[in-house]
Amino acid sequence: MPSLRLQPPRFVCQRTHRHQSARSFTITSSKHLPSLGPESPSFIHVPRPPQPDAPHHPHIKGVLPIPRKIFSGDETANARKISPSYLDTTTPRSSPNRLAAPKPTDPSARRLVEWKARLAEDRRRNLRESLRELKGRKEKSDRWTAARSSAKQKEREGLLSAPTPADEKFTSPSVLQSSLPQRSALPDPDREARIEQKKANYARHAAMKQAERRNALHTLYMNARDFIVTEERLSEAVERAFDPRSKQFENDSREGVNIWNLGYPETVREMLEKASKEEGTRLGALEGMAGYGKITGERMRRLGEELTGGKM
């Protein structure tokens, strides 16, 4: 009878095997261990789970400044900012006089001058390249924004024009067809007539505005004859207003050298009373004749303006 030989099992628990291999008994001197105090979190070893830790995003203090908007919506101005003429004006080359200036003899000073020249050339090149890169970035962003907007508009139009789903139609309560919300425009049989009336009203209003503008221009032209536009006319107006031989300021006892010879100017109350008298409320004999004469003259002036078609 053959002898039976026991073999070890083929299945080995990986977790137990790992822990058994990791927890082998060793003796190590205490001087090689890290000196950790009781206050350290690593003083007691705590096994970590196999799940990785969540990513840590540290808080960055401060606020970045808002970048200046170099390219606007005007395509002509945007194209001008990357044109060769604009770049040459923005990043000018060194003047010929400066290039022709003698170099310093000291080696350290010469190296300083060459270093500054290299920095200036780097700044010019960086500005040109940055303008071109920003222009391309803006065009790419505009295309992406336009594509997203058009996609959203198409999606919205599709949702608005889509028919009612079958589940909503079969599960909705019974509602009269006349009570349902109208998806199309309401009927308007008088639309054409109303549009024609609106056009006629607009044309009449535009004609009235044009007539008022023409009348105001003609009034300005007629009144421009008395405008003072030169020094000679200003001198004539001053001489005429303050002429010592004028008798416009004379009274029974004084000569006409000052307007105050005629007394104090009218107050607001006196002007209002005169206006009310001119309207015909309480008119005296002389004041009534003067008021009617003034009204008649104003009427004749308006009549002449209507007949001639302009201001008088």
PDB file of C-alpha atoms in Angstrom:
ATOM      1  CA  MET A   1       0.000   0.000   0.000  1.00  0.00           C
ATOM      2  CA  PRO A   2       1.582   3.320  -1.080  1.00  0.00           C
ATOM      3  CA  SER A   3       2.231   5.906   1.584  1.00  0.00           C
ATOM      4  CA  LEU A   4       0.266   9.171   1.577  1.00  0.00           C
ATOM      5  CA  ARG A   5       2.281  12.400   1.622  1.00  0.00           C
ATOM      6  CA  LEU A   6       0.639  15.575   2.878  1.00  0.00           C
ATOM      7  CA  GLN A   7       1.259  18.694   0.719  1.00  0.00           C
ATOM      8  CA  PRO A   8       0.820  22.264   1.819  1.00  0.00           C
ATOM      9  CA  PRO A   9      -2.336  24.037   0.563  1.00  0.00           C
ATOM     10  CA  ARG A  10      -2.026  25.925  -2.669  1.00  0.00           C
ATOM     11  CA  PHE A  11      -4.255  28.821  -1.512  1.00  0.00           C
ATOM     12  CA  VAL A  12      -2.412  31.371   0.627  1.00  0.00           C
ATOM     13  CA  CYS A  13      -4.127  34.459   2.006  1.00  0.00           C
ATOM     14  CA  GLN A  14      -2.215  37.377   0.633  1.00  0.00           C
ATOM     15  CA  ARG A  15      -3.174  39.663   3.513  1.00  0.00           C
ATOM     16  CA  THR A  16      -2.114  37.158   6.189  1.00  0.00           C
ATOM     17  CA  HIS A  17       1.012  36.234   4.265  1.00  0.00           C
ATOM     18  CA  ARG A  18       1.958  39.925   3.893  1.00  0.00           C
ATOM     19  CA  HIS A  19       1.421  40.616   7.566  1.00  0.00           C
ATOM     20  CA  GLN A  20       3.400  37.489   8.537  1.00  0.00           C
ATOM     21  CA  SER A  21       6.295  38.453   6.276  1.00  0.00           C
ATOM     22  CA  ALA A  22       6.236  42.062   7.447  1.00  0.00           C
ATOM     23  CA  ARG A  23       6.016  41.171  11.158  1.00  0.00           C
ATOM     24  CA  SER A  24       9.163  39.073  11.321  1.00  0.00           C
ATOM     25  CA  PHE A  25      10.869  39.275  14.689  1.00  0.00           C
ATOM     26  CA  THR A  26      14.014  41.395  14.637  1.00  0.00           C
ATOM     27  CA  ILE A  27      16.194  42.933  17.240  1.00  0.00           C
ATOM     28  CA  THR A  28      17.467  46.454  16.507  1.00  0.00           C
ATOM     29  CA  SER A  29      19.372  48.795  18.692  1.00  0.00           C
ATOM     30  CA  SER A  30      17.358  51.683  20.034  1.00  0.00           C
ATOM     31  CA  LYS A  31      19.937  54.203  18.950  1.00  0.00           C
ATOM     32  CA  HIS A  32      19.018  53.658  15.234  1.00  0.00           C
ATOM     33  CA  LEU A  33      15.322  54.418  15.784  1.00  0.00           C
ATOM     34  CA  PRO A  34      14.151  58.002  15.203  1.00  0.00           C
ATOM     35  CA  SER A  35      13.806  59.974  18.362  1.00  0.00           C
ATOM     36  CA  LEU A  36      10.091  60.771  18.393  1.00  0.00           C
ATOM     37  CA  GLY A  37       8.458  62.182  21.480  1.00  0.00           C
ATOM     38  CA  PRO A  38       4.992  61.374  22.775  1.00  0.00           C
ATOM     39  CA  GLU A  39       3.656  64.556  21.216  1.00  0.00           C
ATOM     40  CA  SER A  40       4.485  63.370  17.697  1.00  0.00           C
ATOM     41  CA  PRO A  41       1.635  61.872  15.619  1.00  0.00           C
ATOM     42  CA  SER A  42       4.012  59.092  14.504  1.00  0.00           C
ATOM     43  CA  PHE A  43       4.858  58.038  18.069  1.00  0.00           C
ATOM     44  CA  ILE A  44       2.283  55.229  17.789  1.00  0.00           C
ATOM     45  CA  HIS A  45       2.211  53.421  14.487  1.00  0.00           C
ATOM     46  CA  VAL A  46      -1.305  53.365  13.004  1.00  0.00           C
ATOM     47  CA  PRO A  47      -1.732  51.256   9.858  1.00  0.00           C
ATOM     48  CA  ARG A  48      -3.147  53.189   6.907  1.00  0.00           C
ATOM     49  CA  PRO A  49      -6.049  51.839   4.861  1.00  0.00           C
ATOM     50  CA  PRO A  50      -5.436  50.835   1.260  1.00  0.00           C
ATOM     51  CA  GLN A  51      -7.672  53.739   0.062  1.00  0.00           C
ATOM     52  CA  PRO A  52      -5.501  56.726  -0.921  1.00  0.00           C
ATOM     53  CA  ASP A  53      -5.879  60.055   0.788  1.00  0.00           C
ATOM     54  CA  ALA A  54      -7.912  62.867  -0.713  1.00  0.00           C
ATOM     55  CA  PRO A  55      -5.846  65.376  -2.691  1.00  0.00           C
ATOM     56  CA  HIS A  56      -4.796  68.350  -0.646  1.00  0.00           C
ATOM     57  CA  HIS A  57      -5.265  71.756  -2.243  1.00  0.00           C
ATOM     58  CA  PRO A  58      -3.439  74.350  -0.172  1.00  0.00           C
ATOM     59  CA  HIS A  59      -5.047  77.764   0.182  1.00  0.00           C
ATOM     60  CA  ILE A  60      -3.131  80.419  -1.720  1.00  0.00           C
ATOM     61  CA  LYS A  61      -3.296  83.817  -0.076  1.00  0.00           C
ATOM     62  CA  GLY A  62      -3.784  86.986  -2.033  1.00  0.00           C
ATOM     63  CA  VAL A  63      -5.873  88.007  -5.034  1.00  0.00           C
ATOM     64  CA  LEU A  64      -4.601  88.099  -8.586  1.00  0.00           C
ATOM     65  CA  PRO A  65      -5.168  91.423 -10.379  1.00  0.00           C
ATOM     66  CA  ILE A  66      -7.758  91.578 -13.133  1.00  0.00           C
ATOM     67  CA  PRO A  67      -5.919  91.571 -16.475  1.00  0.00           C
ATOM     68  CA  ARG A  68      -6.461  94.508 -18.761  1.00  0.00           C
ATOM     69  CA  LYS A  69      -8.726  93.923 -21.737  1.00  0.00           C
ATOM     70  CA  ILE A  70      -6.374  94.553 -24.652  1.00  0.00           C
ATOM     71  CA  PHE A  71      -8.589  93.336 -27.514  1.00  0.00           C
ATOM     72  CA  SER A  72     -12.156  94.623 -27.645  1.00  0.00           C
ATOM     73  CA  GLY A  73     -15.065  93.726 -29.920  1.00  0.00           C
ATOM     74  CA  ASP A  74     -13.881  96.010 -32.729  1.00  0.00           C
ATOM     75  CA  GLU A  75     -12.160  93.760 -35.274  1.00  0.00           C
ATOM     76  CA  THR A  76     -10.526  96.713 -37.053  1.00  0.00           C
ATOM     77  CA  ALA A  77      -8.841  97.905 -33.864  1.00  0.00           C
ATOM     78  CA  ASN A  78      -7.830  94.344 -32.966  1.00  0.00           C
ATOM     79  CA  ALA A  79      -6.219  93.792 -36.362  1.00  0.00           C
ATOM     80  CA  ARG A  80      -4.389  97.110 -36.055  1.00  0.00           C
ATOM     81  CA  LYS A  81      -2.782  96.065 -32.750  1.00  0.00           C
ATOM     82  CA  ILE A  82      -0.943  93.169 -34.384  1.00  0.00           C
ATOM     83  CA  SER A  83       0.002  95.004 -37.566  1.00  0.00           C
ATOM     84  CA  PRO A  84       3.705  95.598 -38.286  1.00  0.00           C
ATOM     85  CA  SER A  85       3.299  99.385 -38.117  1.00  0.00           C
ATOM     86  CA  TYR A  86       1.707  99.219 -34.659  1.00  0.00           C
ATOM     87  CA  LEU A  87       4.366  96.806 -33.396  1.00  0.00           C
ATOM     88  CA  ASP A  88       7.143  99.013 -34.757  1.00  0.00           C
ATOM     89  CA  THR A  89       5.607 102.038 -33.037  1.00  0.00           C
ATOM     90  CA  THR A  90       5.045 100.196 -29.753  1.00  0.00           C
ATOM     91  CA  THR A  91       8.461  98.533 -29.661  1.00  0.00           C
ATOM     92  CA  PRO A  92      10.771 101.025 -31.384  1.00  0.00           C
ATOM     93  CA  ARG A  93      14.344 100.186 -32.116  1.00  0.00           C
ATOM     94  CA  SER A  94      17.239 102.062 -30.598  1.00  0.00           C
ATOM     95  CA  SER A  95      17.997 105.388 -32.219  1.00  0.00           C
ATOM     96  CA  PRO A  96      20.968 105.593 -34.636  1.00  0.00           C
ATOM     97  CA  ASN A  97      22.663 108.161 -32.421  1.00  0.00           C
ATOM     98  CA  ARG A  98      22.583 105.791 -29.502  1.00  0.00           C
ATOM     99  CA  LEU A  99      23.883 102.902 -31.583  1.00  0.00           C
ATOM    100  CA  ALA A 100      26.680 105.090 -32.923  1.00  0.00           C
ATOM    101  CA  ALA A 101      27.701 106.208 -29.452  1.00  0.00           C
ATOM    102  CA  PRO A 102      31.190 105.066 -28.421  1.00  0.00           C
ATOM    103  CA  LYS A 103      31.401 101.948 -26.304  1.00  0.00           C
ATOM    104  CA  PRO A 104      32.878 102.204 -22.824  1.00  0.00           C
ATOM    105  CA  THR A 105      36.431 101.012 -22.507  1.00  0.00           C
ATOM    106  CA  ASP A 106      35.936  99.378 -19.143  1.00  0.00           C
ATOM    107  CA  PRO A 107      35.095  95.655 -19.611  1.00  0.00           C
ATOM    108  CA  SER A 108      32.590  95.623 -16.736  1.00  0.00           C
ATOM    109  CA  ALA A 109      30.831  98.724 -18.045  1.00  0.00           C
ATOM    110  CA  ARG A 110      30.785  97.258 -21.552  1.00  0.00           C
ATOM    111  CA  ARG A 111      29.245  94.024 -20.271  1.00  0.00           C
ATOM    112  CA  LEU A 112      26.599  96.088 -18.416  1.00  0.00           C
ATOM    113  CA  VAL A 113      25.693  97.972 -21.589  1.00  0.00           C
ATOM    114  CA  GLU A 114      25.463  94.741 -23.594  1.00  0.00           C
ATOM    115  CA  TRP A 115      23.319  93.143 -20.884  1.00  0.00           C
ATOM    116  CA  LYS A 116      20.904  96.093 -20.922  1.00  0.00           C
ATOM    117  CA  ALA A 117      20.703  95.895 -24.722  1.00  0.00           C
ATOM    118  CA  ARG A 118      19.850  92.196 -24.534  1.00  0.00           C
ATOM    119  CA  LEU A 119      17.160  92.918 -21.940  1.00  0.00           C
ATOM    120  CA  ALA A 120      15.639  95.613 -24.154  1.00  0.00           C
ATOM    121  CA  GLU A 121      15.581  93.250 -27.137  1.00  0.00           C
ATOM    122  CA  ASP A 122      13.948  90.542 -25.002  1.00  0.00           C
ATOM    123  CA  ARG A 123      11.254  92.961 -23.874  1.00  0.00           C
ATOM    124  CA  ARG A 124      10.498  93.961 -27.463  1.00  0.00           C
ATOM    125  CA  ARG A 125      10.313  90.335 -28.604  1.00  0.00           C
ATOM    126  CA  ASN A 126       8.132  89.334 -25.639  1.00  0.00           C
ATOM    127  CA  LEU A 127       5.696  92.175 -26.278  1.00  0.00           C
ATOM    128  CA  ARG A 128       5.323  91.280 -29.961  1.00  0.00           C
ATOM    129  CA  GLU A 129       4.846  87.586 -29.260  1.00  0.00           C
ATOM    130  CA  SER A 130       2.433  88.233 -26.402  1.00  0.00           C
ATOM    131  CA  LEU A 131       0.223  90.455 -28.562  1.00  0.00           C
ATOM    132  CA  ARG A 132       0.032  87.778 -31.248  1.00  0.00           C
ATOM    133  CA  GLU A 133      -0.622  85.037 -28.708  1.00  0.00           C
ATOM    134  CA  LEU A 134      -3.342  87.050 -26.977  1.00  0.00           C
ATOM    135  CA  LYS A 135      -4.988  87.773 -30.323  1.00  0.00           C
ATOM    136  CA  GLY A 136      -5.059  84.079 -31.169  1.00  0.00           C
ATOM    137  CA  ARG A 137      -6.341  83.201 -27.702  1.00  0.00           C
ATOM    138  CA  LYS A 138      -9.169  85.746 -28.020  1.00  0.00           C
ATOM    139  CA  GLU A 139     -10.195  84.410 -31.434  1.00  0.00           C
ATOM    140  CA  LYS A 140     -10.232  80.865 -30.058  1.00  0.00           C
ATOM    141  CA  SER A 141     -12.293  81.944 -27.045  1.00  0.00           C
ATOM    142  CA  ASP A 142     -14.751  83.823 -29.275  1.00  0.00           C
ATOM    143  CA  ARG A 143     -15.196  80.792 -31.525  1.00  0.00           C
ATOM    144  CA  TRP A 144     -15.795  78.552 -28.522  1.00  0.00           C
ATOM    145  CA  THR A 145     -18.305  80.993 -27.028  1.00  0.00           C
ATOM    146  CA  ALA A 146     -20.163  81.351 -30.331  1.00  0.00           C
ATOM    147  CA  ALA A 147     -20.316  77.581 -30.812  1.00  0.00           C
ATOM    148  CA  ARG A 148     -21.604  77.019 -27.287  1.00  0.00           C
ATOM    149  CA  SER A 149     -24.200  79.772 -27.658  1.00  0.00           C
ATOM    150  CA  SER A 150     -25.455  78.419 -30.976  1.00  0.00           C
ATOM    151  CA  ALA A 151     -25.651  74.907 -29.524  1.00  0.00           C
ATOM    152  CA  LYS A 152     -27.682  76.162 -26.580  1.00  0.00           C
ATOM    153  CA  GLN A 153     -30.003  78.109 -28.875  1.00  0.00           C
ATOM    154  CA  LYS A 154     -30.550  75.061 -31.059  1.00  0.00           C
ATOM    155  CA  GLU A 155     -31.236  72.924 -28.003  1.00  0.00           C
ATOM    156  CA  ARG A 156     -33.714  75.483 -26.664  1.00  0.00           C
ATOM    157  CA  GLU A 157     -35.498  75.762 -30.026  1.00  0.00           C
ATOM    158  CA  GLY A 158     -35.689  71.989 -30.237  1.00  0.00           C
ATOM    159  CA  LEU A 159     -37.191  71.733 -26.759  1.00  0.00           C
ATOM    160  CA  LEU A 160     -39.717  74.487 -27.485  1.00  0.00           C
ATOM    161  CA  SER A 161     -40.809  73.007 -30.810  1.00  0.00           C
ATOM    162  CA  ALA A 162     -40.828  69.404 -29.621  1.00  0.00           C
ATOM    163  CA  PRO A 163     -44.250  67.763 -29.380  1.00  0.00           C
ATOM    164  CA  THR A 164     -45.732  66.750 -26.074  1.00  0.00           C
ATOM    165  CA  PRO A 165     -44.293  63.419 -24.891  1.00  0.00           C
ATOM    166  CA  ALA A 166     -46.616  60.426 -24.944  1.00  0.00           C
ATOM    167  CA  ASP A 167     -46.348  59.809 -21.202  1.00  0.00           C
ATOM    168  CA  GLU A 168     -47.446  63.368 -20.420  1.00  0.00           C
ATOM    169  CA  LYS A 169     -50.220  63.203 -22.986  1.00  0.00           C
ATOM    170  CA  PHE A 170     -51.656  59.936 -21.614  1.00  0.00           C
ATOM    171  CA  THR A 171     -51.253  60.799 -17.929  1.00  0.00           C
ATOM    172  CA  SER A 172     -52.374  64.429 -18.006  1.00  0.00           C
ATOM    173  CA  PRO A 173     -55.898  65.237 -16.795  1.00  0.00           C
ATOM    174  CA  SER A 174     -58.679  65.968 -19.246  1.00  0.00           C
ATOM    175  CA  VAL A 175     -58.391  69.608 -20.340  1.00  0.00           C
ATOM    176  CA  LEU A 176     -60.322  71.347 -23.063  1.00  0.00           C
ATOM    177  CA  GLN A 177     -58.343  72.080 -26.200  1.00  0.00           C
ATOM    178  CA  SER A 178     -59.258  75.767 -25.976  1.00  0.00           C
ATOM    179  CA  SER A 179     -57.797  75.973 -22.454  1.00  0.00           C
ATOM    180  CA  LEU A 180     -54.406  74.584 -23.395  1.00  0.00           C
ATOM    181  CA  PRO A 181     -51.537  77.068 -23.761  1.00  0.00           C
ATOM    182  CA  GLN A 182     -51.098  78.291 -27.268  1.00  0.00           C
ATOM    183  CA  ARG A 183     -47.676  77.507 -28.756  1.00  0.00           C
ATOM    184  CA  SER A 184     -48.240  79.657 -31.840  1.00  0.00           C
ATOM    185  CA  ALA A 185     -49.147  83.313 -32.249  1.00  0.00           C
ATOM    186  CA  LEU A 186     -52.691  84.434 -31.557  1.00  0.00           C
ATOM    187  CA  PRO A 187     -54.861  85.206 -34.580  1.00  0.00           C
ATOM    188  CA  ASP A 188     -54.776  88.848 -35.623  1.00  0.00           C
ATOM    189  CA  PRO A 189     -57.050  89.587 -38.609  1.00  0.00           C
ATOM    190  CA  ASP A 190     -56.522  93.404 -38.409  1.00  0.00           C
ATOM    191  CA  ARG A 191     -52.727  93.210 -38.400  1.00  0.00           C
ATOM    192  CA  GLU A 192     -52.165  94.574 -41.913  1.00  0.00           C
ATOM    193  CA  ALA A 193     -54.537  97.508 -41.423  1.00  0.00           C
ATOM    194  CA  ARG A 194     -52.953  98.370 -38.089  1.00  0.00           C
ATOM    195  CA  ILE A 195     -49.460  98.244 -39.601  1.00  0.00           C
ATOM    196  CA  GLU A 196     -50.509 100.607 -42.393  1.00  0.00           C
ATOM    197  CA  GLN A 197     -51.990 102.992 -39.830  1.00  0.00           C
ATOM    198  CA  LYS A 198     -48.760 102.883 -37.823  1.00  0.00           C
ATOM    199  CA  LYS A 199     -46.744 103.649 -40.968  1.00  0.00           C
ATOM    200  CA  ALA A 200     -48.982 106.628 -41.779  1.00  0.00           C
ATOM    201  CA  ASN A 201     -48.663 107.944 -38.212  1.00  0.00           C
ATOM    202  CA  TYR A 202     -44.894 107.578 -38.315  1.00  0.00           C
ATOM    203  CA  ALA A 203     -44.667 109.373 -41.678  1.00  0.00           C
ATOM    204  CA  ARG A 204     -46.834 112.226 -40.388  1.00  0.00           C
ATOM    205  CA  HIS A 205     -44.756 112.522 -37.232  1.00  0.00           C
ATOM    206  CA  ALA A 206     -41.513 112.533 -39.252  1.00  0.00           C
ATOM    207  CA  ALA A 207     -42.906 115.254 -41.542  1.00  0.00           C
ATOM    208  CA  MET A 208     -43.859 117.371 -38.526  1.00  0.00           C
ATOM    209  CA  LYS A 209     -40.387 116.995 -37.027  1.00  0.00           C
ATOM    210  CA  GLN A 210     -38.795 117.921 -40.354  1.00  0.00           C
ATOM    211  CA  ALA A 211     -40.988 121.026 -40.643  1.00  0.00           C
ATOM    212  CA  GLU A 212     -40.130 122.080 -37.081  1.00  0.00           C
ATOM    213  CA  ARG A 213     -36.423 121.562 -37.778  1.00  0.00           C
ATOM    214  CA  ARG A 214     -36.660 123.621 -40.991  1.00  0.00           C
ATOM    215  CA  ASN A 215     -38.536 126.370 -39.169  1.00  0.00           C
ATOM    216  CA  ALA A 216     -35.960 126.433 -36.370  1.00  0.00           C
ATOM    217  CA  LEU A 217     -33.140 126.630 -38.938  1.00  0.00           C
ATOM    218  CA  HIS A 218     -34.838 129.520 -40.736  1.00  0.00           C
ATOM    219  CA  THR A 219     -35.397 131.306 -37.416  1.00  0.00           C
ATOM    220  CA  LEU A 220     -31.718 130.902 -36.585  1.00  0.00           C
ATOM    221  CA  TYR A 221     -30.817 132.274 -40.003  1.00  0.00           C
ATOM    222  CA  MET A 222     -33.039 135.344 -39.537  1.00  0.00           C
ATOM    223  CA  ASN A 223     -31.771 136.015 -36.027  1.00  0.00           C
ATOM    224  CA  ALA A 224     -28.155 135.565 -37.089  1.00  0.00           C
ATOM    225  CA  ARG A 225     -28.214 139.051 -38.593  1.00  0.00           C
ATOM    226  CA  ASP A 226     -27.992 140.504 -35.088  1.00  0.00           C
ATOM    227  CA  PHE A 227     -25.280 138.149 -33.800  1.00  0.00           C
ATOM    228  CA  ILE A 228     -22.027 139.700 -32.647  1.00  0.00           C
ATOM    229  CA  VAL A 229     -19.260 137.685 -34.247  1.00  0.00           C
ATOM    230  CA  THR A 230     -16.472 140.256 -34.708  1.00  0.00           C
ATOM    231  CA  GLU A 231     -14.740 142.782 -32.487  1.00  0.00           C
ATOM    232  CA  GLU A 232     -15.926 145.666 -34.676  1.00  0.00           C
ATOM    233  CA  ARG A 233     -19.596 144.736 -34.185  1.00  0.00           C
ATOM    234  CA  LEU A 234     -18.983 144.305 -30.465  1.00  0.00           C
ATOM    235  CA  SER A 235     -17.471 147.801 -30.285  1.00  0.00           C
ATOM    236  CA  GLU A 236     -20.431 149.237 -32.222  1.00  0.00           C
ATOM    237  CA  ALA A 237     -22.913 147.541 -29.865  1.00  0.00           C
ATOM    238  CA  VAL A 238     -21.077 148.855 -26.807  1.00  0.00           C
ATOM    239  CA  GLU A 239     -20.923 152.398 -28.222  1.00  0.00           C
ATOM    240  CA  ARG A 240     -24.576 152.281 -29.152  1.00  0.00           C
ATOM    241  CA  ALA A 241     -25.610 151.010 -25.701  1.00  0.00           C
ATOM    242  CA  PHE A 242     -23.451 153.456 -23.733  1.00  0.00           C
ATOM    243  CA  ASP A 243     -23.547 156.486 -26.003  1.00  0.00           C
ATOM    244  CA  PRO A 244     -23.460 159.642 -23.799  1.00  0.00           C
ATOM    245  CA  ARG A 245     -25.513 161.536 -26.402  1.00  0.00           C
ATOM    246  CA  SER A 246     -28.308 158.986 -26.230  1.00  0.00           C
ATOM    247  CA  LYS A 247     -31.524 160.148 -24.603  1.00  0.00           C
ATOM    248  CA  GLN A 248     -32.918 156.749 -23.770  1.00  0.00           C
ATOM    249  CA  PHE A 249     -32.116 157.135 -20.039  1.00  0.00           C
ATOM    250  CA  GLU A 250     -33.180 160.794 -19.651  1.00  0.00           C
ATOM    251  CA  ASN A 251     -35.928 161.961 -17.374  1.00  0.00           C
ATOM    252  CA  ASP A 252     -37.282 165.387 -16.405  1.00  0.00           C
ATOM    253  CA  SER A 253     -34.413 166.195 -14.061  1.00  0.00           C
ATOM    254  CA  ARG A 254     -31.354 164.170 -15.157  1.00  0.00           C
ATOM    255  CA  GLU A 255     -29.456 163.406 -18.323  1.00  0.00           C
ATOM    256  CA  GLY A 256     -29.378 159.969 -19.848  1.00  0.00           C
ATOM    257  CA  VAL A 257     -26.041 158.738 -18.510  1.00  0.00           C
ATOM    258  CA  ASN A 258     -27.324 155.853 -16.361  1.00  0.00           C
ATOM    259  CA  ILE A 259     -30.188 153.414 -16.575  1.00  0.00           C
ATOM    260  CA  TRP A 260     -30.985 154.039 -12.943  1.00  0.00           C
ATOM    261  CA  ASN A 261     -32.334 157.439 -13.931  1.00  0.00           C
ATOM    262  CA  LEU A 262     -35.471 155.633 -15.048  1.00  0.00           C
ATOM    263  CA  GLY A 263     -36.007 154.208 -11.580  1.00  0.00           C
ATOM    264  CA  TYR A 264     -35.824 150.719 -10.180  1.00  0.00           C
ATOM    265  CA  PRO A 265     -36.464 147.788 -12.536  1.00  0.00           C
ATOM    266  CA  GLU A 266     -39.809 146.050 -12.518  1.00  0.00           C
ATOM    267  CA  THR A 267     -40.396 143.371  -9.955  1.00  0.00           C
ATOM    268  CA  VAL A 268     -41.875 139.983 -10.738  1.00  0.00           C
ATOM    269  CA  ARG A 269     -45.188 141.010  -9.243  1.00  0.00           C
ATOM    270  CA  GLU A 270     -45.406 144.109 -11.442  1.00  0.00           C
ATOM    271  CA  MET A 271     -44.586 142.074 -14.540  1.00  0.00           C
ATOM    272  CA  LEU A 272     -47.282 139.529 -13.651  1.00  0.00           C
ATOM    273  CA  GLU A 273     -49.825 142.319 -13.096  1.00  0.00           C
ATOM    274  CA  LYS A 274     -48.924 143.848 -16.452  1.00  0.00           C
ATOM    275  CA  ALA A 275     -49.300 140.459 -18.143  1.00  0.00           C
ATOM    276  CA  SER A 276     -52.701 139.954 -16.549  1.00  0.00           C
ATOM    277  CA  LYS A 277     -53.750 143.430 -17.677  1.00  0.00           C
ATOM    278  CA  GLU A 278     -52.635 142.718 -21.223  1.00  0.00           C
ATOM    279  CA  GLU A 279     -54.891 139.665 -21.196  1.00  0.00           C
ATOM    280  CA  GLY A 280     -57.856 141.989 -20.678  1.00  0.00           C
ATOM    281  CA  THR A 281     -58.675 141.635 -16.992  1.00  0.00           C
ATOM    282  CA  ARG A 282     -58.260 145.260 -15.816  1.00  0.00           C
ATOM    283  CA  LEU A 283     -57.117 147.690 -18.463  1.00  0.00           C
ATOM    284  CA  GLY A 284     -56.889 151.412 -18.098  1.00  0.00           C
ATOM    285  CA  ALA A 285     -57.397 153.827 -20.960  1.00  0.00           C
ATOM    286  CA  LEU A 286     -53.763 154.301 -22.007  1.00  0.00           C
ATOM    287  CA  GLU A 287     -52.610 150.874 -20.879  1.00  0.00           C
ATOM    288  CA  GLY A 288     -55.469 149.263 -22.750  1.00  0.00           C
ATOM    289  CA  MET A 289     -54.572 151.024 -25.964  1.00  0.00           C
ATOM    290  CA  ALA A 290     -50.929 150.065 -25.542  1.00  0.00           C
ATOM    291  CA  GLY A 291     -51.867 146.465 -24.764  1.00  0.00           C
ATOM    292  CA  TYR A 292     -54.188 146.129 -27.750  1.00  0.00           C
ATOM    293  CA  GLY A 293     -51.640 147.731 -30.024  1.00  0.00           C
ATOM    294  CA  LYS A 294     -49.007 145.249 -28.888  1.00  0.00           C
ATOM    295  CA  ILE A 295     -51.357 142.318 -29.377  1.00  0.00           C
ATOM    296  CA  THR A 296     -52.333 143.606 -32.830  1.00  0.00           C
ATOM    297  CA  GLY A 297     -48.673 143.983 -33.819  1.00  0.00           C
ATOM    298  CA  GLU A 298     -47.915 140.449 -32.692  1.00  0.00           C
ATOM    299  CA  ARG A 299     -50.883 139.142 -34.702  1.00  0.00           C
ATOM    300  CA  MET A 300     -49.769 141.018 -37.808  1.00  0.00           C
ATOM    301  CA  ARG A 301     -46.244 139.650 -37.435  1.00  0.00           C
ATOM    302  CA  ARG A 302     -47.534 136.079 -37.204  1.00  0.00           C
ATOM    303  CA  LEU A 303     -49.785 136.641 -40.195  1.00  0.00           C
ATOM    304  CA  GLY A 304     -46.846 137.953 -42.218  1.00  0.00           C
ATOM    305  CA  GLU A 305     -44.746 134.930 -41.227  1.00  0.00           C
ATOM    306  CA  GLU A 306     -47.487 132.553 -42.373  1.00  0.00           C
ATOM    307  CA  LEU A 307     -47.817 134.376 -45.705  1.00  0.00           C
ATOM    308  CA  THR A 308     -44.077 134.566 -46.391  1.00  0.00           C
ATOM    309  CA  GLY A 309     -43.245 131.147 -44.966  1.00  0.00           C
ATOM    310  CA  GLY A 310     -40.472 132.366 -42.646  1.00  0.00           C
ATOM    311  CA  LYS A 311     -39.635 134.358 -39.580  1.00  0.00           C
ATOM    312  CA  MET A 312     -39.836 138.141 -39.637  1.00  0.00           C
TER     313      MET A 312
END
